[in-house]
CSV table of C-alpha atoms and ligand atoms in Angstrom, one decimal:
chain,number,residue,atom,x,y,z
A,1164,UNK,CA,-76.8,-200.8,-55.6
A,1165,UNK,CA,-80.0,-202.3,-54.4
A,1166,UNK,CA,-80.1,-206.1,-54.4
A,1167,UNK,CA,-82.7,-208.8,-54.2
A,1168,UNK,CA,-85.6,-206.9,-55.7
A,1169,UNK,CA,-87.3,-206.9,-59.1
A,1170,UNK,CA,-86.3,-203.2,-59.6
A,1171,UNK,CA,-82.7,-204.1,-58.8
A,1172,UNK,CA,-82.5,-206.6,-61.6
A,1173,UNK,CA,-83.2,-203.9,-64.2
A,1174,UNK,CA,-80.7,-201.5,-62.6
A,1175,UNK,CA,-78.6,-199.6,-65.1
A,1176,UNK,CA,-74.8,-199.4,-64.8
A,1177,UNK,CA,-73.8,-197.3,-61.8
A,1178,UNK,CA,-73.1,-193.7,-62.7
A,1179,UNK,CA,-71.6,-191.6,-59.9
A,1180,UNK,CA,-73.2,-188.4,-61.2
A,1181,UNK,CA,-76.8,-189.8,-61.6
A,1182,UNK,CA,-78.8,-188.3,-58.7
A,1183,UNK,CA,-81.6,-190.9,-58.8
A,1184,UNK,CA,-79.0,-193.7,-58.5
A,1185,UNK,CA,-77.4,-191.9,-55.6
A,1186,UNK,CA,-80.8,-191.7,-53.9
A,1187,UNK,CA,-81.5,-195.4,-54.7
A,1188,UNK,CA,-78.1,-196.5,-53.4
A,1189,UNK,CA,-78.6,-194.8,-50.0
A,1190,UNK,CA,-82.2,-196.0,-49.8
A,1191,UNK,CA,-81.0,-199.6,-50.4
A,1192,UNK,CA,-78.5,-199.4,-47.5
A,1193,UNK,CA,-81.2,-198.0,-45.2
A,1194,UNK,CA,-83.7,-200.7,-46.4
A,1195,UNK,CA,-81.1,-203.4,-45.7
A,1196,UNK,CA,-80.6,-202.1,-42.1
A,1197,UNK,CA,-84.4,-202.1,-41.6
A,1198,UNK,CA,-84.8,-205.6,-43.2
A,1199,UNK,CA,-87.5,-204.2,-45.5
A,1200,UNK,CA,-89.2,-206.8,-47.6
A,1201,UNK,CA,-88.6,-206.8,-51.4
A,1202,UNK,CA,-92.1,-205.7,-52.4
A,1203,UNK,CA,-92.2,-202.7,-50.0
A,1204,UNK,CA,-88.7,-201.7,-51.2
A,1205,UNK,CA,-89.8,-201.6,-54.8
A,1206,UNK,CA,-92.9,-199.5,-53.9
A,1207,UNK,CA,-90.9,-197.0,-51.9
A,1208,UNK,CA,-88.1,-196.5,-54.3
A,1209,UNK,CA,-90.4,-196.2,-57.4
A,1210,UNK,CA,-91.9,-192.8,-58.2
A,1211,UNK,CA,-95.7,-192.9,-58.0
A,1212,UNK,CA,-96.3,-190.6,-61.0
A,1213,UNK,CA,-94.3,-188.9,-63.6
A,1214,UNK,CA,-95.6,-186.2,-65.9
A,1215,UNK,CA,-93.9,-184.6,-68.9
A,1216,UNK,CA,-95.6,-181.6,-70.6
A,1217,UNK,CA,-94.9,-179.6,-73.7
A,1218,UNK,CA,-95.0,-175.9,-72.9
A,1219,UNK,CA,-95.5,-173.9,-76.1
A,1220,UNK,CA,-95.3,-170.1,-75.6
A,1221,UNK,CA,-95.1,-167.0,-77.8
A,1222,UNK,CA,-91.8,-165.3,-77.4
A,1223,UNK,CA,-91.4,-161.5,-77.2
A,1224,UNK,CA,-90.2,-161.5,-80.8
A,1225,UNK,CA,-93.5,-163.1,-82.0
A,1226,UNK,CA,-92.0,-166.6,-82.6
A,1227,UNK,CA,-93.3,-169.7,-80.9
A,1228,UNK,CA,-91.0,-172.0,-78.8
A,1229,UNK,CA,-91.8,-175.2,-77.1
A,1230,UNK,CA,-90.2,-175.9,-73.7
A,1231,UNK,CA,-90.4,-179.2,-71.8
A,1232,UNK,CA,-91.6,-179.5,-68.2
A,1233,UNK,CA,-91.7,-182.3,-65.7
A,1234,UNK,CA,-93.5,-183.0,-62.4
A,1235,UNK,CA,-92.7,-186.2,-60.5
A,1236,UNK,CA,-94.7,-187.3,-57.5
A,1237,UNK,CA,-92.6,-189.9,-55.6
A,1238,UNK,CA,-94.8,-191.0,-52.7
A,1239,UNK,CA,-98.2,-190.1,-51.2
A,1240,UNK,CA,-98.2,-192.4,-48.2
A,1241,UNK,CA,-97.8,-189.7,-45.6
A,1242,UNK,CA,-99.8,-186.9,-47.3
A,1243,UNK,CA,-99.9,-184.7,-50.4
A,1244,UNK,CA,-96.7,-184.4,-52.4
A,1245,UNK,CA,-94.5,-181.4,-51.7
A,1246,UNK,CA,-91.6,-180.0,-53.5
A,1247,UNK,CA,-90.0,-177.2,-55.5
A,1248,UNK,CA,-90.0,-176.3,-59.2
A,1249,UNK,CA,-86.7,-175.4,-60.8
A,1250,UNK,CA,-86.0,-173.6,-64.1
A,1251,UNK,CA,-82.6,-174.6,-65.6
A,1252,UNK,CA,-81.1,-175.6,-68.9
A,1253,UNK,CA,-79.9,-179.0,-67.6
A,1254,UNK,CA,-83.1,-180.2,-65.9
A,1255,UNK,CA,-83.7,-183.8,-66.7
A,1256,UNK,CA,-86.1,-186.5,-65.6
A,1257,UNK,CA,-83.6,-188.5,-63.5
A,1258,UNK,CA,-82.7,-185.3,-61.6
A,1259,UNK,CA,-86.4,-184.5,-61.0
A,1260,UNK,CA,-87.1,-188.1,-59.9
A,1261,UNK,CA,-84.2,-188.0,-57.4
A,1262,UNK,CA,-85.3,-184.6,-56.1
A,1263,UNK,CA,-88.9,-185.9,-55.6
A,1264,UNK,CA,-87.7,-188.9,-53.7
A,1265,UNK,CA,-85.4,-186.8,-51.5
A,1266,UNK,CA,-88.5,-184.7,-50.7
A,1267,UNK,CA,-90.3,-187.8,-49.5
A,1268,UNK,CA,-87.4,-188.7,-47.2
A,1269,UNK,CA,-86.9,-185.1,-46.1
A,1270,UNK,CA,-90.6,-184.6,-45.1
A,1271,UNK,CA,-90.3,-187.8,-43.2
A,1272,UNK,CA,-87.1,-186.8,-41.4
A,1273,UNK,CA,-88.7,-183.7,-40.0
A,1274,UNK,CA,-92.0,-185.6,-39.5
A,1275,UNK,CA,-94.3,-183.4,-41.5
A,1276,UNK,CA,-97.4,-184.9,-43.2
A,1277,UNK,CA,-96.3,-184.7,-46.8
A,1278,UNK,CA,-94.9,-187.0,-49.5
A,1279,UNK,CA,-92.3,-185.9,-52.0
A,1280,UNK,CA,-92.7,-184.2,-55.4
A,1281,UNK,CA,-90.5,-182.1,-57.6
A,1282,UNK,CA,-90.9,-180.2,-60.9
A,1283,UNK,CA,-88.6,-178.7,-63.5
A,1284,UNK,CA,-88.7,-176.8,-66.8
A,1285,UNK,CA,-85.8,-177.0,-69.2
A,1286,UNK,CA,-85.0,-173.3,-69.9
A,1287,UNK,CA,-82.4,-170.7,-69.2
A,1288,UNK,CA,-84.0,-167.9,-67.3
A,1289,UNK,CA,-81.0,-165.6,-68.0
A,1290,UNK,CA,-82.1,-165.6,-71.7
A,1291,UNK,CA,-85.8,-165.0,-71.0
A,1292,UNK,CA,-87.7,-161.8,-70.4
A,1293,UNK,CA,-90.1,-161.5,-67.4
A,1294,UNK,CA,-93.0,-161.8,-69.8
A,1295,UNK,CA,-91.6,-165.0,-71.3
A,1296,UNK,CA,-91.0,-166.5,-67.9
A,1297,UNK,CA,-94.5,-165.7,-66.8
A,1298,UNK,CA,-96.0,-167.3,-69.9
A,1299,UNK,CA,-93.8,-170.4,-69.3
A,1300,UNK,CA,-94.9,-170.6,-65.7
A,1301,UNK,CA,-98.6,-170.2,-66.4
A,1302,UNK,CA,-98.6,-172.7,-69.3
A,1303,UNK,CA,-96.6,-175.2,-67.3
A,1304,UNK,CA,-99.0,-174.9,-64.4
A,1305,UNK,CA,-101.9,-175.5,-66.8
A,1306,UNK,CA,-100.1,-178.5,-68.2
A,1307,UNK,CA,-99.7,-180.2,-64.8
A,1308,UNK,CA,-102.8,-178.8,-63.1
A,1309,UNK,CA,-104.7,-182.1,-63.1
A,1310,UNK,CA,-102.2,-183.6,-60.6
A,1311,UNK,CA,-101.9,-180.4,-58.4
A,1312,UNK,CA,-104.0,-179.3,-55.5
A,1313,UNK,CA,-103.7,-178.4,-51.8
A,1314,UNK,CA,-104.5,-182.1,-51.0
A,1315,UNK,CA,-102.6,-183.6,-53.9
A,1316,UNK,CA,-99.4,-181.8,-54.7
A,1317,UNK,CA,-98.1,-178.4,-53.5
A,1318,UNK,CA,-95.1,-176.9,-55.4
A,1319,UNK,CA,-92.6,-174.4,-54.0
A,1320,UNK,CA,-89.6,-172.4,-55.3
A,1321,UNK,CA,-86.3,-174.0,-56.1
A,1322,UNK,CA,-83.3,-173.0,-58.3
A,1323,UNK,CA,-84.3,-169.9,-60.4
A,1324,UNK,CA,-87.8,-169.7,-59.2
A,1325,UNK,CA,-89.0,-167.4,-56.4
A,1326,UNK,CA,-92.1,-165.9,-54.8
A,1327,UNK,CA,-93.1,-164.1,-58.0
A,1328,UNK,CA,-93.2,-167.5,-59.8
A,1329,UNK,CA,-95.3,-168.9,-57.0
A,1330,UNK,CA,-97.7,-165.9,-57.3
A,1331,UNK,CA,-98.2,-166.7,-61.0
A,1332,UNK,CA,-98.8,-170.4,-60.2
A,1333,UNK,CA,-101.3,-169.5,-57.5
A,1334,UNK,CA,-103.1,-167.1,-59.8
A,1335,UNK,CA,-103.2,-169.6,-62.8
A,1336,UNK,CA,-104.5,-172.4,-60.6
A,1337,UNK,CA,-107.1,-170.2,-58.9
A,1338,UNK,CA,-108.4,-168.9,-62.3
A,1339,UNK,CA,-109.0,-172.5,-63.4
A,1340,UNK,CA,-110.7,-173.7,-60.3
A,1341,UNK,CA,-112.7,-170.4,-60.0
A,1342,UNK,CA,-111.6,-169.6,-56.5
A,1343,UNK,CA,-108.6,-168.2,-54.8
A,1344,UNK,CA,-106.6,-171.1,-53.6
A,1345,UNK,CA,-103.6,-169.9,-51.7
A,1346,UNK,CA,-102.6,-173.3,-50.3
A,1347,UNK,CA,-101.8,-174.6,-53.9
A,1348,UNK,CA,-98.2,-173.4,-53.6
A,1349,UNK,CA,-95.8,-172.3,-50.8
A,1350,UNK,CA,-93.1,-169.7,-50.8
A,1351,UNK,CA,-95.6,-167.1,-51.9
A,1352,UNK,CA,-95.3,-163.3,-51.3
A,1353,UNK,CA,-96.5,-162.4,-47.8
A,1354,UNK,CA,-99.6,-160.5,-48.9
A,1355,UNK,CA,-100.7,-163.5,-51.0
A,1356,UNK,CA,-100.8,-166.0,-48.2
A,1357,UNK,CA,-97.1,-166.4,-47.7
A,1358,UNK,CA,-95.6,-167.2,-44.3
A,1359,UNK,CA,-93.4,-164.9,-42.3
A,1360,UNK,CA,-90.0,-166.5,-42.1
A,1361,UNK,CA,-90.3,-168.7,-45.2
A,1362,UNK,CA,-87.7,-166.8,-47.3
A,1363,UNK,CA,-85.1,-167.4,-44.6
A,1364,UNK,CA,-86.3,-170.8,-43.5
A,1365,UNK,CA,-83.9,-173.1,-45.5
A,1366,UNK,CA,-80.9,-170.9,-44.6
A,1367,UNK,CA,-82.1,-170.9,-41.0
A,1368,UNK,CA,-82.4,-174.7,-40.9
A,1369,UNK,CA,-78.9,-174.9,-42.4
A,1370,UNK,CA,-77.6,-172.6,-39.6
A,1371,UNK,CA,-79.4,-174.7,-36.9
A,1372,UNK,CA,-78.1,-178.0,-38.3
A,1373,UNK,CA,-74.6,-176.5,-38.4
A,1374,UNK,CA,-74.8,-175.4,-34.8
A,1375,UNK,CA,-76.2,-178.8,-33.6
A,1376,UNK,CA,-73.4,-180.6,-35.5
A,1377,UNK,CA,-70.8,-178.4,-34.1
A,1378,UNK,CA,-72.0,-179.1,-30.6
A,1379,UNK,CA,-72.0,-182.8,-31.4
A,1380,UNK,CA,-68.3,-182.8,-32.5
A,1381,UNK,CA,-67.2,-180.2,-30.0
A,1382,UNK,CA,-66.4,-177.3,-32.4
A,1383,UNK,CA,-67.0,-173.8,-31.1
A,1384,UNK,CA,-68.9,-171.5,-33.5
A,1385,UNK,CA,-66.6,-168.6,-32.8
A,1386,UNK,CA,-63.6,-170.7,-33.8
A,1387,UNK,CA,-65.1,-172.0,-37.0
A,1388,UNK,CA,-64.0,-170.9,-40.4
A,1389,UNK,CA,-66.9,-171.6,-42.8
A,1390,UNK,CA,-66.9,-171.8,-46.6
A,1391,UNK,CA,-70.3,-171.5,-48.3
A,1392,UNK,CA,-70.8,-172.5,-51.9
A,1393,UNK,CA,-73.7,-170.5,-53.5
A,1394,UNK,CA,-75.1,-167.3,-52.4
A,1395,UNK,CA,-78.8,-167.6,-53.3
A,1396,UNK,CA,-81.7,-168.3,-51.1
A,1397,UNK,CA,-80.0,-171.1,-49.2
A,1398,UNK,CA,-76.3,-170.1,-49.3
A,1399,UNK,CA,-76.7,-166.4,-49.1
A,1400,UNK,CA,-79.2,-166.4,-46.3
A,1401,UNK,CA,-77.5,-169.4,-44.5
A,1402,UNK,CA,-74.2,-167.5,-44.6
A,1403,UNK,CA,-75.9,-164.3,-43.2
A,1404,UNK,CA,-77.5,-166.2,-40.3
A,1405,UNK,CA,-74.3,-168.2,-39.5
A,1406,UNK,CA,-72.4,-164.9,-39.6
A,1407,UNK,CA,-74.9,-163.5,-37.1
A,1408,UNK,CA,-74.3,-166.5,-34.9
A,1409,UNK,CA,-70.7,-165.5,-34.7
A,1410,UNK,CA,-69.2,-168.0,-37.2
A,1411,UNK,CA,-66.5,-166.7,-39.5
A,1412,UNK,CA,-67.6,-167.0,-43.1
A,1413,UNK,CA,-64.3,-167.0,-45.0
A,1414,UNK,CA,-65.6,-167.7,-48.5
A,1415,UNK,CA,-68.8,-167.3,-50.6
A,1416,UNK,CA,-69.4,-168.1,-54.3
A,1417,UNK,CA,-71.8,-167.5,-57.1
A,1418,UNK,CA,-71.9,-169.4,-60.4
A,1419,UNK,CA,-69.0,-167.4,-61.7
A,1420,UNK,CA,-66.4,-166.9,-59.0
A,1421,UNK,CA,-65.6,-167.2,-55.3
A,1422,UNK,CA,-64.6,-164.6,-52.8
A,1423,UNK,CA,-62.2,-165.5,-50.0
A,1424,UNK,CA,-60.9,-163.7,-46.9
A,1425,UNK,CA,-59.4,-165.8,-44.1
A,1426,UNK,CA,-60.1,-163.0,-41.6
A,1427,UNK,CA,-63.8,-163.4,-42.3
A,1428,UNK,CA,-66.1,-161.8,-44.9
A,1429,UNK,CA,-68.4,-158.9,-44.2
A,1430,UNK,CA,-71.3,-161.1,-45.3
A,1431,UNK,CA,-74.0,-158.3,-45.6
A,1432,UNK,CA,-71.5,-156.3,-47.8
A,1433,UNK,CA,-70.7,-159.2,-50.0
A,1434,UNK,CA,-74.4,-159.9,-50.6
A,1435,UNK,CA,-75.1,-156.2,-51.2
A,1436,UNK,CA,-72.4,-156.3,-53.9
A,1437,UNK,CA,-74.0,-159.3,-55.4
A,1438,UNK,CA,-77.4,-157.7,-55.4
A,1439,UNK,CA,-76.0,-154.6,-57.1
A,1440,UNK,CA,-73.8,-156.2,-59.7
A,1441,UNK,CA,-75.5,-159.6,-60.1
A,1442,UNK,CA,-72.0,-161.2,-59.6
A,1443,UNK,CA,-69.4,-161.4,-56.9
A,1444,UNK,CA,-66.8,-160.3,-59.4
A,1445,UNK,CA,-65.2,-157.0,-58.5
A,1446,UNK,CA,-65.7,-157.3,-54.7
A,1447,UNK,CA,-62.7,-155.5,-53.3
A,1448,UNK,CA,-62.4,-156.7,-49.7
A,1449,UNK,CA,-61.4,-160.3,-50.6
A,1450,UNK,CA,-59.4,-162.4,-53.0
A,1451,UNK,CA,-61.3,-163.6,-56.0
A,1452,UNK,CA,-60.8,-167.3,-56.8
A,1453,UNK,CA,-62.0,-169.6,-59.5
A,1454,UNK,CA,-64.9,-171.8,-58.2
A,1455,UNK,CA,-62.8,-175.0,-58.8
A,1456,UNK,CA,-60.6,-173.9,-55.8
A,1457,UNK,CA,-63.3,-173.0,-53.4
A,1458,UNK,CA,-64.3,-176.3,-52.0
A,1459,UNK,CA,-60.7,-177.3,-51.2
A,1460,UNK,CA,-60.0,-174.1,-49.2
A,1461,UNK,CA,-58.6,-174.5,-45.7
A,1462,UNK,CA,-61.6,-174.3,-43.4
A,1463,UNK,CA,-63.5,-176.1,-40.6
A,1464,UNK,CA,-67.0,-176.2,-42.1
A,1465,UNK,CA,-68.0,-176.5,-45.7
A,1466,UNK,CA,-71.6,-175.7,-46.7
A,1467,UNK,CA,-72.3,-176.7,-50.3
A,1468,UNK,CA,-75.5,-174.7,-51.1
A,1469,UNK,CA,-75.6,-174.5,-54.9
A,1470,UNK,CA,-76.2,-177.6,-57.0
A,1471,UNK,CA,-75.7,-181.4,-57.2
A,1472,UNK,CA,-72.5,-183.4,-57.5
A,1473,UNK,CA,-70.0,-180.9,-56.2
A,1474,UNK,CA,-68.1,-183.1,-53.8
A,1475,UNK,CA,-67.1,-186.1,-55.9
A,1476,UNK,CA,-64.5,-188.9,-56.2
A,1477,UNK,CA,-62.3,-186.2,-57.9
A,1478,UNK,CA,-62.0,-183.8,-55.0
A,1479,UNK,CA,-63.2,-185.5,-51.8
A,1480,UNK,CA,-59.6,-186.4,-50.8
A,1481,UNK,CA,-58.7,-182.7,-50.9
A,1482,UNK,CA,-61.7,-181.4,-48.9
A,1483,UNK,CA,-60.1,-179.8,-45.7
A,1484,UNK,CA,-63.3,-179.2,-43.7
A,1485,UNK,CA,-64.1,-181.4,-40.7
A,1486,UNK,CA,-67.8,-180.8,-41.1
A,1487,UNK,CA,-69.9,-180.6,-44.2
A,1488,UNK,CA,-73.4,-179.3,-43.9
A,1489,UNK,CA,-75.4,-179.9,-47.1
A,1490,UNK,CA,-77.5,-176.8,-48.0
A,1491,UNK,CA,-78.0,-178.0,-51.6
A,1492,UNK,CA,-79.8,-181.2,-52.6
A,1493,UNK,CA,-77.4,-184.0,-53.5
A,1494,UNK,CA,-74.1,-182.1,-53.4
A,1495,UNK,CA,-72.0,-185.1,-52.4
A,1496,UNK,CA,-71.8,-188.3,-54.5
A,1497,UNK,CA,-72.0,-191.8,-53.1
A,1498,UNK,CA,-68.3,-192.4,-53.7
A,1499,UNK,CA,-67.3,-189.1,-52.1
A,1500,UNK,CA,-69.5,-189.9,-49.1
A,1501,UNK,CA,-67.4,-193.0,-48.5
A,1502,UNK,CA,-64.1,-191.1,-48.9
A,1503,UNK,CA,-65.3,-188.4,-46.4
A,1504,UNK,CA,-66.5,-191.0,-43.9
A,1505,UNK,CA,-63.2,-192.9,-44.1
A,1506,UNK,CA,-61.4,-189.6,-43.4
A,1507,UNK,CA,-63.6,-188.9,-40.4
A,1508,UNK,CA,-65.4,-185.9,-41.9
A,1509,UNK,CA,-68.9,-185.5,-40.5
A,1510,UNK,CA,-71.6,-184.8,-43.1
A,1511,UNK,CA,-75.0,-183.4,-42.1
A,1512,UNK,CA,-77.1,-184.8,-45.1
A,1513,UNK,CA,-79.3,-182.7,-47.3
A,1514,UNK,CA,-82.5,-184.4,-46.2
A,1515,UNK,CA,-81.9,-183.1,-42.7
A,1516,UNK,CA,-79.8,-179.9,-43.2
A,1517,UNK,CA,-81.9,-178.2,-45.8
A,1518,UNK,CA,-85.3,-179.4,-44.4
A,1519,UNK,CA,-86.0,-176.0,-42.8
A,1520,UNK,CA,-87.5,-174.8,-46.1
A,1521,UNK,CA,-90.1,-177.5,-46.4
A,1522,UNK,CA,-90.9,-177.2,-42.7
A,1523,UNK,CA,-91.9,-173.6,-43.0
A,1524,UNK,CA,-93.7,-174.4,-46.3
A,1525,UNK,CA,-95.7,-176.8,-44.2
A,1526,UNK,CA,-96.4,-173.9,-41.8
A,1527,UNK,CA,-97.5,-171.8,-44.7
A,1528,UNK,CA,-99.9,-174.5,-46.0
A,1529,UNK,CA,-101.3,-174.9,-42.5
A,1530,UNK,CA,-101.8,-171.1,-42.1
A,1531,UNK,CA,-103.4,-170.8,-45.6
A,1532,UNK,CA,-105.9,-173.5,-44.8
A,1533,UNK,CA,-106.7,-172.1,-41.4
A,1534,UNK,CA,-106.8,-168.5,-42.7
A,1535,UNK,CA,-105.0,-167.5,-39.6
A,1536,UNK,CA,-101.4,-166.2,-39.7
A,1537,UNK,CA,-98.6,-166.6,-37.2
A,1538,UNK,CA,-96.0,-164.1,-36.1
A,1539,UNK,CA,-92.4,-164.5,-37.2
A,1540,UNK,CA,-91.4,-165.4,-33.6
A,1541,UNK,CA,-93.8,-168.3,-33.6
A,1542,UNK,CA,-92.7,-169.5,-37.1
A,1543,UNK,CA,-89.0,-169.4,-36.1
A,1544,UNK,CA,-89.5,-171.0,-32.7
A,1545,UNK,CA,-91.5,-173.9,-34.2
A,1546,UNK,CA,-88.9,-174.3,-36.9
A,1547,UNK,CA,-86.2,-174.4,-34.3
A,1548,UNK,CA,-88.0,-177.1,-32.3
A,1549,UNK,CA,-88.6,-179.3,-35.4
A,1550,UNK,CA,-85.0,-178.9,-36.7
A,1551,UNK,CA,-83.4,-179.7,-33.3
A,1552,UNK,CA,-85.7,-182.6,-32.7
A,1553,UNK,CA,-85.0,-184.0,-36.2
A,1554,UNK,CA,-81.2,-183.6,-35.7
A,1555,UNK,CA,-81.4,-185.5,-32.4
A,1556,UNK,CA,-83.6,-188.2,-33.9
A,1557,UNK,CA,-81.1,-188.6,-36.8
A,1558,UNK,CA,-78.1,-188.7,-34.5
A,1559,UNK,CA,-79.7,-191.3,-32.3
A,1560,UNK,CA,-80.7,-193.5,-35.2
A,1561,UNK,CA,-77.1,-193.2,-36.6
A,1562,UNK,CA,-75.7,-194.2,-33.3
A,1563,UNK,CA,-78.2,-197.1,-32.8
A,1564,UNK,CA,-77.3,-198.6,-36.3
A,1565,UNK,CA,-73.6,-197.6,-36.2
A,1566,UNK,CA,-73.9,-195.6,-39.4
A,1567,UNK,CA,-73.2,-192.1,-40.8
A,1568,UNK,CA,-75.7,-189.3,-40.2
A,1569,UNK,CA,-76.8,-189.7,-43.8
A,1570,UNK,CA,-77.7,-193.3,-43.5
A,1571,UNK,CA,-79.2,-192.6,-40.1
A,1572,UNK,CA,-81.4,-190.0,-41.7
A,1573,UNK,CA,-82.4,-192.4,-44.5
A,1574,UNK,CA,-83.2,-195.2,-41.9
A,1575,UNK,CA,-85.4,-192.9,-39.9
A,1576,UNK,CA,-87.2,-191.5,-42.9
A,1577,UNK,CA,-87.7,-194.8,-44.8
A,1578,UNK,CA,-88.9,-196.5,-41.6
A,1579,UNK,CA,-91.5,-193.9,-41.0
A,1580,UNK,CA,-92.8,-194.0,-44.6
A,1581,UNK,CA,-92.8,-197.8,-44.6
A,1582,UNK,CA,-94.8,-198.0,-41.4
A,1583,UNK,CA,-97.5,-195.7,-42.8
A,1584,UNK,CA,-97.5,-197.5,-46.1
A,1585,UNK,CA,-98.1,-200.8,-44.3
A,1586,UNK,CA,-100.8,-199.3,-42.1
A,1587,UNK,CA,-102.6,-198.0,-45.1
A,1588,UNK,CA,-102.2,-201.3,-47.0
A,1589,UNK,CA,-101.9,-202.0,-50.7
A,1590,UNK,CA,-105.2,-201.0,-52.5
A,1591,UNK,CA,-105.6,-203.1,-55.6
B,180,NAD,P1,-80.8,-170.0,-55.9
B,180,NAD,O1,-81.1,-170.0,-57.4
B,180,NAD,O2,-81.4,-169.0,-55.0
B,180,NAD,O3,-79.2,-170.0,-55.7
B,180,NAD,C1,-78.3,-170.8,-56.2
B,180,NAD,C2,-76.9,-170.2,-56.0
B,180,NAD,O4,-75.9,-171.1,-56.4
B,180,NAD,C3,-76.6,-168.9,-56.8
B,180,NAD,O5,-75.9,-168.1,-55.9
B,180,NAD,C4,-75.8,-169.4,-57.9
B,180,NAD,O6,-75.0,-168.3,-58.5
B,180,NAD,C5,-75.0,-170.5,-57.3
B,180,NAD,N1,-74.4,-171.4,-58.2
B,180,NAD,C6,-74.9,-172.1,-59.2
B,180,NAD,N2,-74.0,-173.0,-59.7
B,180,NAD,C7,-72.9,-172.8,-59.0
B,180,NAD,C8,-71.6,-173.4,-59.0
B,180,NAD,N3,-71.3,-174.4,-59.9
B,180,NAD,N4,-70.7,-173.0,-58.1
B,180,NAD,C9,-71.0,-172.1,-57.2
B,180,NAD,N5,-72.2,-171.5,-57.1
B,180,NAD,C10,-73.1,-171.8,-58.0
B,180,NAD,O7,-81.1,-171.5,-55.4
B,180,NAD,P2,-81.4,-172.0,-53.9
B,180,NAD,O8,-82.9,-171.9,-53.7
B,180,NAD,O9,-80.5,-171.3,-53.0
B,180,NAD,O10,-81.1,-173.6,-54.0
B,180,NAD,C11,-79.7,-174.0,-53.9
B,180,NAD,C12,-79.8,-175.5,-53.6
B,180,NAD,O11,-80.5,-175.7,-52.4
B,180,NAD,C13,-80.4,-176.4,-54.6
B,180,NAD,O12,-79.8,-177.7,-54.6
B,180,NAD,C14,-81.9,-176.5,-54.1
B,180,NAD,O13,-82.5,-177.7,-54.6
B,180,NAD,C15,-81.6,-176.6,-52.6
B,180,NAD,N6,-82.7,-176.3,-51.7
B,180,NAD,C16,-83.4,-175.1,-51.8
B,180,NAD,C17,-84.4,-174.8,-50.9
B,180,NAD,C18,-85.1,-173.5,-50.9
B,180,NAD,O14,-86.0,-173.3,-50.1
B,180,NAD,N7,-84.8,-172.6,-51.8
B,180,NAD,C19,-84.8,-175.8,-50.0
B,180,NAD,C20,-84.1,-177.0,-49.9
B,180,NAD,C21,-83.1,-177.2,-50.8
C-alpha cells in the first residue's frame, strides 16, 4: 500500500478484490521507483471528479424505476478524459474509479493525448427491453452531460454497451447542444462517424501484444495453445485474430460455460454458435467445462478477457500458462501477480495489452474532428505501430528498473503524466 503520503494515512484495510486498491498499490510501487514527491503522488492517484446520478425511467409496464449511474474523471493533465461506460448489476464506485485511473495510465502507455474516465450504470441489461435500455442511456447521458464534451470527456463502449448505445449518447448530446457532435463518443456505428477497425481494435491490440510477448520469451505462435476467457468484443475478436495468426485456441468461454478442444477450436464456428444460441452451451465439437476449470487448463497462453479479479490468490498457483495477456481490465489481483511473477509467468498487463481499443477510439475522435475518414488499412497500420512501440517502451522500462512488465508499464505511464502535470503547474 502507498506510504508516506496524506492519502496513504487514510488508506482502508487492504482488500484483494478491491480494484481501486489494486490500482493504487501498483501506482505506489511505480511512484517509489520514480521517486515521486508526496504531493504529486496524491494528485495523480486521486480522481479529479466523481459524479453520481439518479436515472428515473418509465418501464415498459408503465411503472417508474430509478437506476444509479456514475461517471468518474480521473485525470485531465494530458487531455480530455476518455473511457467506456458499462451496464452491469454489480457496478460500484470503487470499480468505476479504478477503471478511470487505469484509463489514465493506459492512454499514457500508448502516448495518446487523453486522461482517464469511466462510467457505469447499475442495471442488468438481460432483464431490460431495448426501449428501457435506450431510455436509461439517454437519461444517464442527460445527467452527466455537463461534464461531457469532445474537449472534456469522451465515453466509449464497455461491458454490455455497444455501438447502438454510443449512437443514443451521440444523439442525446447533439439534441441538447443543438448541433451534431460526433466526437462526443467513440465506438459509434460507421455511418455515424465511427472509425473503420474500431470494433476489432481491442482484440487486435491483444493479438499484437500476444505476438510481441511470444517473440520476447521465444514462444512460436504455431506451437502455442491459447485459452481465452470471455468471447465478447475483446475475447471473441481477439481469439479470432489470434486464430488467424496461426495460434491454436484450445478454449473459449462465456459467462455460463467453457468449451475446450486440445486439438484447437474452429473459432469462427464457436462464435457463430454463440451468436445463434446466445450461449456456448450445446457446442458439439468440444468438451463443455464449468468456468471454474477453464483458467487452470493446460496451455501456453492465457488471455483473461471477461471481467476483473479472475486470477487471484485462490488459483494463481494452479495457472499452467507461461504467458498471460490481459484482455480484460484488472483480471489479476495484486497477490496473484506476485505468485505468477515468482513462478516465472510473464504477464502483459491490461494497460498495455488492451490499449488497442482506446488507440482506435483516439483515431475515431481525430477523424470526427477533421471530418476526414481513413481506410481500414491506415487505421490498422497506425494501430500496429502504436502497439508495437508501446510494447517495446514498456519492455525497455521494465528492464531498466528490473521490474515486471506491469510495473514497467505503470512507471512509463506515471512518469509521462507526472511530467505533463509538472509542466502545467498547479493552478490555485
Ligand atoms: P463484452 O460484454 O463484449 O464481453 C464480455 C464477455 O465476457 C462475454 O462473452 C461474457 O459472456 C463473458 N463473461 C462475463 N463474465 C464471465 C465469467 N465470469 N467467465 C467467463 N466469461 C465471462 O465485454 P468486452 O467489451 O469484451 O469487455 C471485456 C473486458 O475487456 C472488460 O474488462 C472491459 O473493461 C475490457 N476492455 C474492453 C474494451 C473494449 O473496447 N470493448 C477495451 C479495453 C478493455
